[in-house]
PDB file of N, CA and C in Angstrom:
ATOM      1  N   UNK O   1       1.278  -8.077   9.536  1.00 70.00           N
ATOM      2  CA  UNK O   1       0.831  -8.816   8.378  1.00 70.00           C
ATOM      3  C   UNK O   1       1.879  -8.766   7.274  1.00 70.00           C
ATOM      4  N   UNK O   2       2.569  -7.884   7.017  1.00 70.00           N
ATOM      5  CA  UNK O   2       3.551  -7.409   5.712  1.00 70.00           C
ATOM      6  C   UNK O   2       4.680  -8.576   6.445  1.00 70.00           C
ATOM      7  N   UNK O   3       5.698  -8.524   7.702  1.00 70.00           N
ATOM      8  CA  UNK O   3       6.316  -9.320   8.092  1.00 70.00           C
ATOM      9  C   UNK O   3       5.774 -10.876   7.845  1.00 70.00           C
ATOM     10  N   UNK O   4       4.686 -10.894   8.098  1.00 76.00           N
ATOM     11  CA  UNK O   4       3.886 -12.664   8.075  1.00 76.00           C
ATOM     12  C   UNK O   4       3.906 -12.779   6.415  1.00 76.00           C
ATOM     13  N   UNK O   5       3.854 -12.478   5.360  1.00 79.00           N
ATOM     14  CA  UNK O   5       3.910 -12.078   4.068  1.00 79.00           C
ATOM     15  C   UNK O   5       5.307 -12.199   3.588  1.00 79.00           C
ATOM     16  N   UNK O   6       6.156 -11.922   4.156  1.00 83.00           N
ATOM     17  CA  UNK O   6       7.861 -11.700   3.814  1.00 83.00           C
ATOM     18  C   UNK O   6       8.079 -10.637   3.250  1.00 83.00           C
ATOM     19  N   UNK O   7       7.142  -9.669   2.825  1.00 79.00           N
ATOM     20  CA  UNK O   7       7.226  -8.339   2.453  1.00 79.00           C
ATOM     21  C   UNK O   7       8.373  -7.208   3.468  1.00 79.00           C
ATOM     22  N   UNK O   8       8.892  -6.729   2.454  1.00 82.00           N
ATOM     23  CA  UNK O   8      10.095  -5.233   3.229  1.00 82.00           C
ATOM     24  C   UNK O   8       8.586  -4.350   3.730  1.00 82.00           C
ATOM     25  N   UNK O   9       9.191  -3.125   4.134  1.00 77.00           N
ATOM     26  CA  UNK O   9       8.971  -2.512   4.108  1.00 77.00           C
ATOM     27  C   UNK O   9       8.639  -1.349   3.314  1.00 77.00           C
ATOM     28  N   UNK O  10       9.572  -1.534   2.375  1.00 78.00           N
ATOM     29  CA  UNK O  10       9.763  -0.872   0.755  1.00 78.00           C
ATOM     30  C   UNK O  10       8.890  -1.213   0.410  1.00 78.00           C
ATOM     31  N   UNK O  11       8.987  -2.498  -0.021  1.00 79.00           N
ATOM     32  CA  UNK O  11       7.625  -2.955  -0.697  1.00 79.00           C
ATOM     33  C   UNK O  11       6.397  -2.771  -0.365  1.00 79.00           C
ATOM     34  N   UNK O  12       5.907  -2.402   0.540  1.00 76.00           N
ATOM     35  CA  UNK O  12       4.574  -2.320   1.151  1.00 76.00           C
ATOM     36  C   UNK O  12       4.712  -0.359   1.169  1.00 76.00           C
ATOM     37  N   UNK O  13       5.605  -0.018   1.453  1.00 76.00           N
ATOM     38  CA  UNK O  13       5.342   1.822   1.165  1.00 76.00           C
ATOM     39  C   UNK O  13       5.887   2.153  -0.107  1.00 76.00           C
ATOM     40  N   UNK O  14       6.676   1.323  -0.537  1.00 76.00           N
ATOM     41  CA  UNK O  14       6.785   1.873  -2.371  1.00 76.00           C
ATOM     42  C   UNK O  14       7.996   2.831  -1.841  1.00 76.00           C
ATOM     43  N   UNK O  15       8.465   3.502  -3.378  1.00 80.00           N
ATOM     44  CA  UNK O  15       9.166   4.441  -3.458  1.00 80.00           C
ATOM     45  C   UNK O  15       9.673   5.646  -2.797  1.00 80.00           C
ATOM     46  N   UNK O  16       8.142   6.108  -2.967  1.00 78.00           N
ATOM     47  CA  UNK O  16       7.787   7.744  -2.144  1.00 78.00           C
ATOM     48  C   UNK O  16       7.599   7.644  -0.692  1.00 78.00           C
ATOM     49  N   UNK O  17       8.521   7.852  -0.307  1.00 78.00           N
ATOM     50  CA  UNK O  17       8.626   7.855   1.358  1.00 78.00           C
ATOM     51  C   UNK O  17       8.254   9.543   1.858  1.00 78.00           C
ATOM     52  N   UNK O  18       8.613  10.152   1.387  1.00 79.00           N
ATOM     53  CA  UNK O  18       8.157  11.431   1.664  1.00 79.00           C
ATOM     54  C   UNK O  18       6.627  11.641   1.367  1.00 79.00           C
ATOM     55  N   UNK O  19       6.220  11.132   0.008  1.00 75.00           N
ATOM     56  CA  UNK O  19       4.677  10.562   0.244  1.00 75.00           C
ATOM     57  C   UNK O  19       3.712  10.466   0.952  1.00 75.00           C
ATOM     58  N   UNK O  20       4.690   8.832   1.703  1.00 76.00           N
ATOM     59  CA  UNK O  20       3.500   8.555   2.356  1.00 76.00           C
ATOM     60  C   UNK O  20       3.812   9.531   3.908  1.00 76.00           C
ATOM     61  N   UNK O  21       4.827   9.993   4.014  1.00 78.00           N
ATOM     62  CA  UNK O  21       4.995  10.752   5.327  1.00 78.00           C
ATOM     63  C   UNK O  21       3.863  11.944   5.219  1.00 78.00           C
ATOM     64  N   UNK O  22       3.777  12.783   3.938  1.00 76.00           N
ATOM     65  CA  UNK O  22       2.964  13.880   3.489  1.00 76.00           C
ATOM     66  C   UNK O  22       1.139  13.427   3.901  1.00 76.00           C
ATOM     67  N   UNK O  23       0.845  11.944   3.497  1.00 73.00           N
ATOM     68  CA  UNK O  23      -0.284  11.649   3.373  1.00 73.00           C
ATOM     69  C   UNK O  23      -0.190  11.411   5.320  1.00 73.00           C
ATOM     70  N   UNK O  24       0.284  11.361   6.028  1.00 74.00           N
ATOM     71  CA  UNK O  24       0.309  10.758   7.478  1.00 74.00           C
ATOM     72  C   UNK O  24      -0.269  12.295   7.933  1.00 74.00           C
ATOM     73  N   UNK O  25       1.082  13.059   7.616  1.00 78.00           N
ATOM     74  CA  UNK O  25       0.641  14.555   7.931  1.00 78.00           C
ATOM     75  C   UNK O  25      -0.372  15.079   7.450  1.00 78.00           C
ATOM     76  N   UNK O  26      -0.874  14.942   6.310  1.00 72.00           N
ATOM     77  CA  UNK O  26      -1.872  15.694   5.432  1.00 72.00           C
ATOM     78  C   UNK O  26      -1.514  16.674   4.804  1.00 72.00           C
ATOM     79  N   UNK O  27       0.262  16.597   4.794  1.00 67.00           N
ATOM     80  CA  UNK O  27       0.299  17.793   3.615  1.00 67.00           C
ATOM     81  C   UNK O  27       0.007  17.253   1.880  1.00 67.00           C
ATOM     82  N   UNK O  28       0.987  18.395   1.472  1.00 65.00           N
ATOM     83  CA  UNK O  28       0.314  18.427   0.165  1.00 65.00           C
ATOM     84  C   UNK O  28       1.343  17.284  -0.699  1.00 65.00           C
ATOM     85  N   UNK O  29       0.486  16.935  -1.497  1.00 61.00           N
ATOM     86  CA  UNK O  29       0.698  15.409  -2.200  1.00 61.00           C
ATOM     87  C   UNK O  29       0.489  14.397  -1.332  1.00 61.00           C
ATOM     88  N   UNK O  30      -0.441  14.455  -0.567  1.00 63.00           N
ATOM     89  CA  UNK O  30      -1.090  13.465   0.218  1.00 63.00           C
ATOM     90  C   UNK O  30      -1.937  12.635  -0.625  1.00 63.00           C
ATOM     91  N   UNK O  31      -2.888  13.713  -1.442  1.00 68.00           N
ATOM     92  CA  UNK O  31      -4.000  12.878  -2.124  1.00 68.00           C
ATOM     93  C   UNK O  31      -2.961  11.797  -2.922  1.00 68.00           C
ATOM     94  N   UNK O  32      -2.551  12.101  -4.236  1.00 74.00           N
ATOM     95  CA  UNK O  32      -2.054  11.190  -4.999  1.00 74.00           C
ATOM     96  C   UNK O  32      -1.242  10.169  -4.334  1.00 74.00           C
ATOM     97  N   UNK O  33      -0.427  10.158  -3.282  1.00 73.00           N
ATOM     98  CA  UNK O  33      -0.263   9.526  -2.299  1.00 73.00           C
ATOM     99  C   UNK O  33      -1.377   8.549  -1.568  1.00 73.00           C
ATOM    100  N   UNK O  34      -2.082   8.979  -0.975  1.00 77.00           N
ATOM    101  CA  UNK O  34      -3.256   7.975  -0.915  1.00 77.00           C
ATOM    102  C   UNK O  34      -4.075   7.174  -1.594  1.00 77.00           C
ATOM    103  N   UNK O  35      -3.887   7.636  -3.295  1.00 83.00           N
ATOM    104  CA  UNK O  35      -4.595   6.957  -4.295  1.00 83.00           C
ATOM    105  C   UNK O  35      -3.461   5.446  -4.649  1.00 83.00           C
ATOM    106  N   UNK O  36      -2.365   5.915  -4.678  1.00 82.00           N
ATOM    107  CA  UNK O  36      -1.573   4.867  -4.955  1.00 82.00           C
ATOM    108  C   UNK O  36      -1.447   3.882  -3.898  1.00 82.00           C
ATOM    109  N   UNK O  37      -1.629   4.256  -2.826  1.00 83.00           N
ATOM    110  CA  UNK O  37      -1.746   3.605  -1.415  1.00 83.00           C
ATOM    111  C   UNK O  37      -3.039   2.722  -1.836  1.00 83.00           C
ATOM    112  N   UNK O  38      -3.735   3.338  -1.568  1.00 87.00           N
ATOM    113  CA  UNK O  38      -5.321   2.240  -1.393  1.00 87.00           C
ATOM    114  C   UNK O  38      -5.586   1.370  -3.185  1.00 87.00           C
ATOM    115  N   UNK O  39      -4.442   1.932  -3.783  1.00 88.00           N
ATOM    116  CA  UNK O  39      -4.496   0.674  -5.488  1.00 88.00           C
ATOM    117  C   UNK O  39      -3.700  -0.365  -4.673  1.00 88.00           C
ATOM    118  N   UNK O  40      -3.024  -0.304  -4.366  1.00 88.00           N
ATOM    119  CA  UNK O  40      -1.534  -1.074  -3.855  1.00 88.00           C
ATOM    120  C   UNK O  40      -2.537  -1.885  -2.757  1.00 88.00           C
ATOM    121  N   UNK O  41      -3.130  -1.177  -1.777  1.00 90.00           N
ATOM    122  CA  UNK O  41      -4.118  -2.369  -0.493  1.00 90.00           C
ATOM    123  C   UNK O  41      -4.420  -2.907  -1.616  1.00 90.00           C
ATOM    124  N   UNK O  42      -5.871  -2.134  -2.516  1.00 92.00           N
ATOM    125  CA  UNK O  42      -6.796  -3.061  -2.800  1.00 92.00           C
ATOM    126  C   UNK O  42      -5.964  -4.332  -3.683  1.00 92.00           C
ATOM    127  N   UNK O  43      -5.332  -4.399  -5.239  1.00 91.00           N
ATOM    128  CA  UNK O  43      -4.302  -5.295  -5.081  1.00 91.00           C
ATOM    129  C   UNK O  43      -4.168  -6.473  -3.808  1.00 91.00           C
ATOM    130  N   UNK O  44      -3.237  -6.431  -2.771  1.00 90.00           N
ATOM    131  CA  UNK O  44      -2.733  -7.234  -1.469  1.00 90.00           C
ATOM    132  C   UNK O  44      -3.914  -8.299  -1.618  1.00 90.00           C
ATOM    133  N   UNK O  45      -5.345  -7.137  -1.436  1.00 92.00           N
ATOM    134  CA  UNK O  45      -6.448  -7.842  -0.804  1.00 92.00           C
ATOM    135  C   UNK O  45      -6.953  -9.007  -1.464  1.00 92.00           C
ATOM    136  N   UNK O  46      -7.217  -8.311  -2.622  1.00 92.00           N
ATOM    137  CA  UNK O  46      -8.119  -9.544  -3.889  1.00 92.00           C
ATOM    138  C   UNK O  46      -6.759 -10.447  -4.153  1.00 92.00           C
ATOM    139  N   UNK O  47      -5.543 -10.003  -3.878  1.00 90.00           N
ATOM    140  CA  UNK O  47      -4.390 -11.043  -4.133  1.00 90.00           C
ATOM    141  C   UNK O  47      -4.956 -12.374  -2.556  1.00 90.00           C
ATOM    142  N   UNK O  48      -5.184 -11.587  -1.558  1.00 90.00           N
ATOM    143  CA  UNK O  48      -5.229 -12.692  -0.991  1.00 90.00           C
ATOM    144  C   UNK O  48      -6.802 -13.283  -0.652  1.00 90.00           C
ATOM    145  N   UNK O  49      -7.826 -12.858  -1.047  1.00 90.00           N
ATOM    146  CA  UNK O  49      -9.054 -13.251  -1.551  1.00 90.00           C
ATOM    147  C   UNK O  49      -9.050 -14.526  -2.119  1.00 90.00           C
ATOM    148  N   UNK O  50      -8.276 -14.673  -3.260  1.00 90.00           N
ATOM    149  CA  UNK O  50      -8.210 -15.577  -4.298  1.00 90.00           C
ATOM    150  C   UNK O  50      -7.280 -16.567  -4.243  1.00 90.00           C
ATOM    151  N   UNK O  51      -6.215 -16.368  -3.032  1.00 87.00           N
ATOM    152  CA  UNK O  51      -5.635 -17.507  -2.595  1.00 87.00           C
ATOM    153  C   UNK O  51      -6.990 -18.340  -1.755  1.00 87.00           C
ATOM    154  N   UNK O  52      -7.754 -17.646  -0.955  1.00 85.00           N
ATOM    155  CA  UNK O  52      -8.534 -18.348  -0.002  1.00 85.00           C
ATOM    156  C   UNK O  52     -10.170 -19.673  -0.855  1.00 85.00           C
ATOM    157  N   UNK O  53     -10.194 -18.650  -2.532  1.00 78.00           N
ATOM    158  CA  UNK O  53     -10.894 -19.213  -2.547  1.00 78.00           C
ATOM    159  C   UNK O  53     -10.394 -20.273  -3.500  1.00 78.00           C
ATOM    160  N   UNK O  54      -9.206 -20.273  -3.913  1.00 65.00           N
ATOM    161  CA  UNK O  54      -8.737 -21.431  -4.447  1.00 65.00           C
ATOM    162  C   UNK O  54      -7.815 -22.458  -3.861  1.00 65.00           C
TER     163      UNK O  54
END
């Protein structure tokens, strides 16, 4: 979906690559890692919600 989008990869994991590796593993700084993760989905989503309903 990120490829069908034209989105990097960057762009879709952001900055913190160690991050999101931490949140995969479940170490520590996972949580805040996952919070910024699921702002960033929810974002995508209602971004593409609102293409569909307009």
């Amino acid at each position: 979906e990120t490829a069908a989008d034209g989105l990097s990869v960057q762009e879709v994991l952001g900055d913190d690559i160690p991050g999101f590796c931490a949140a995969l593993a479940g170490g520590e700084g996972a949580r805040s890692y996952r919070d910024r993760w699921r702002e960033q989905l929810n974002r995508n989503v209602a971004r593409k919600l609102s293409r569909l309903e307009g």
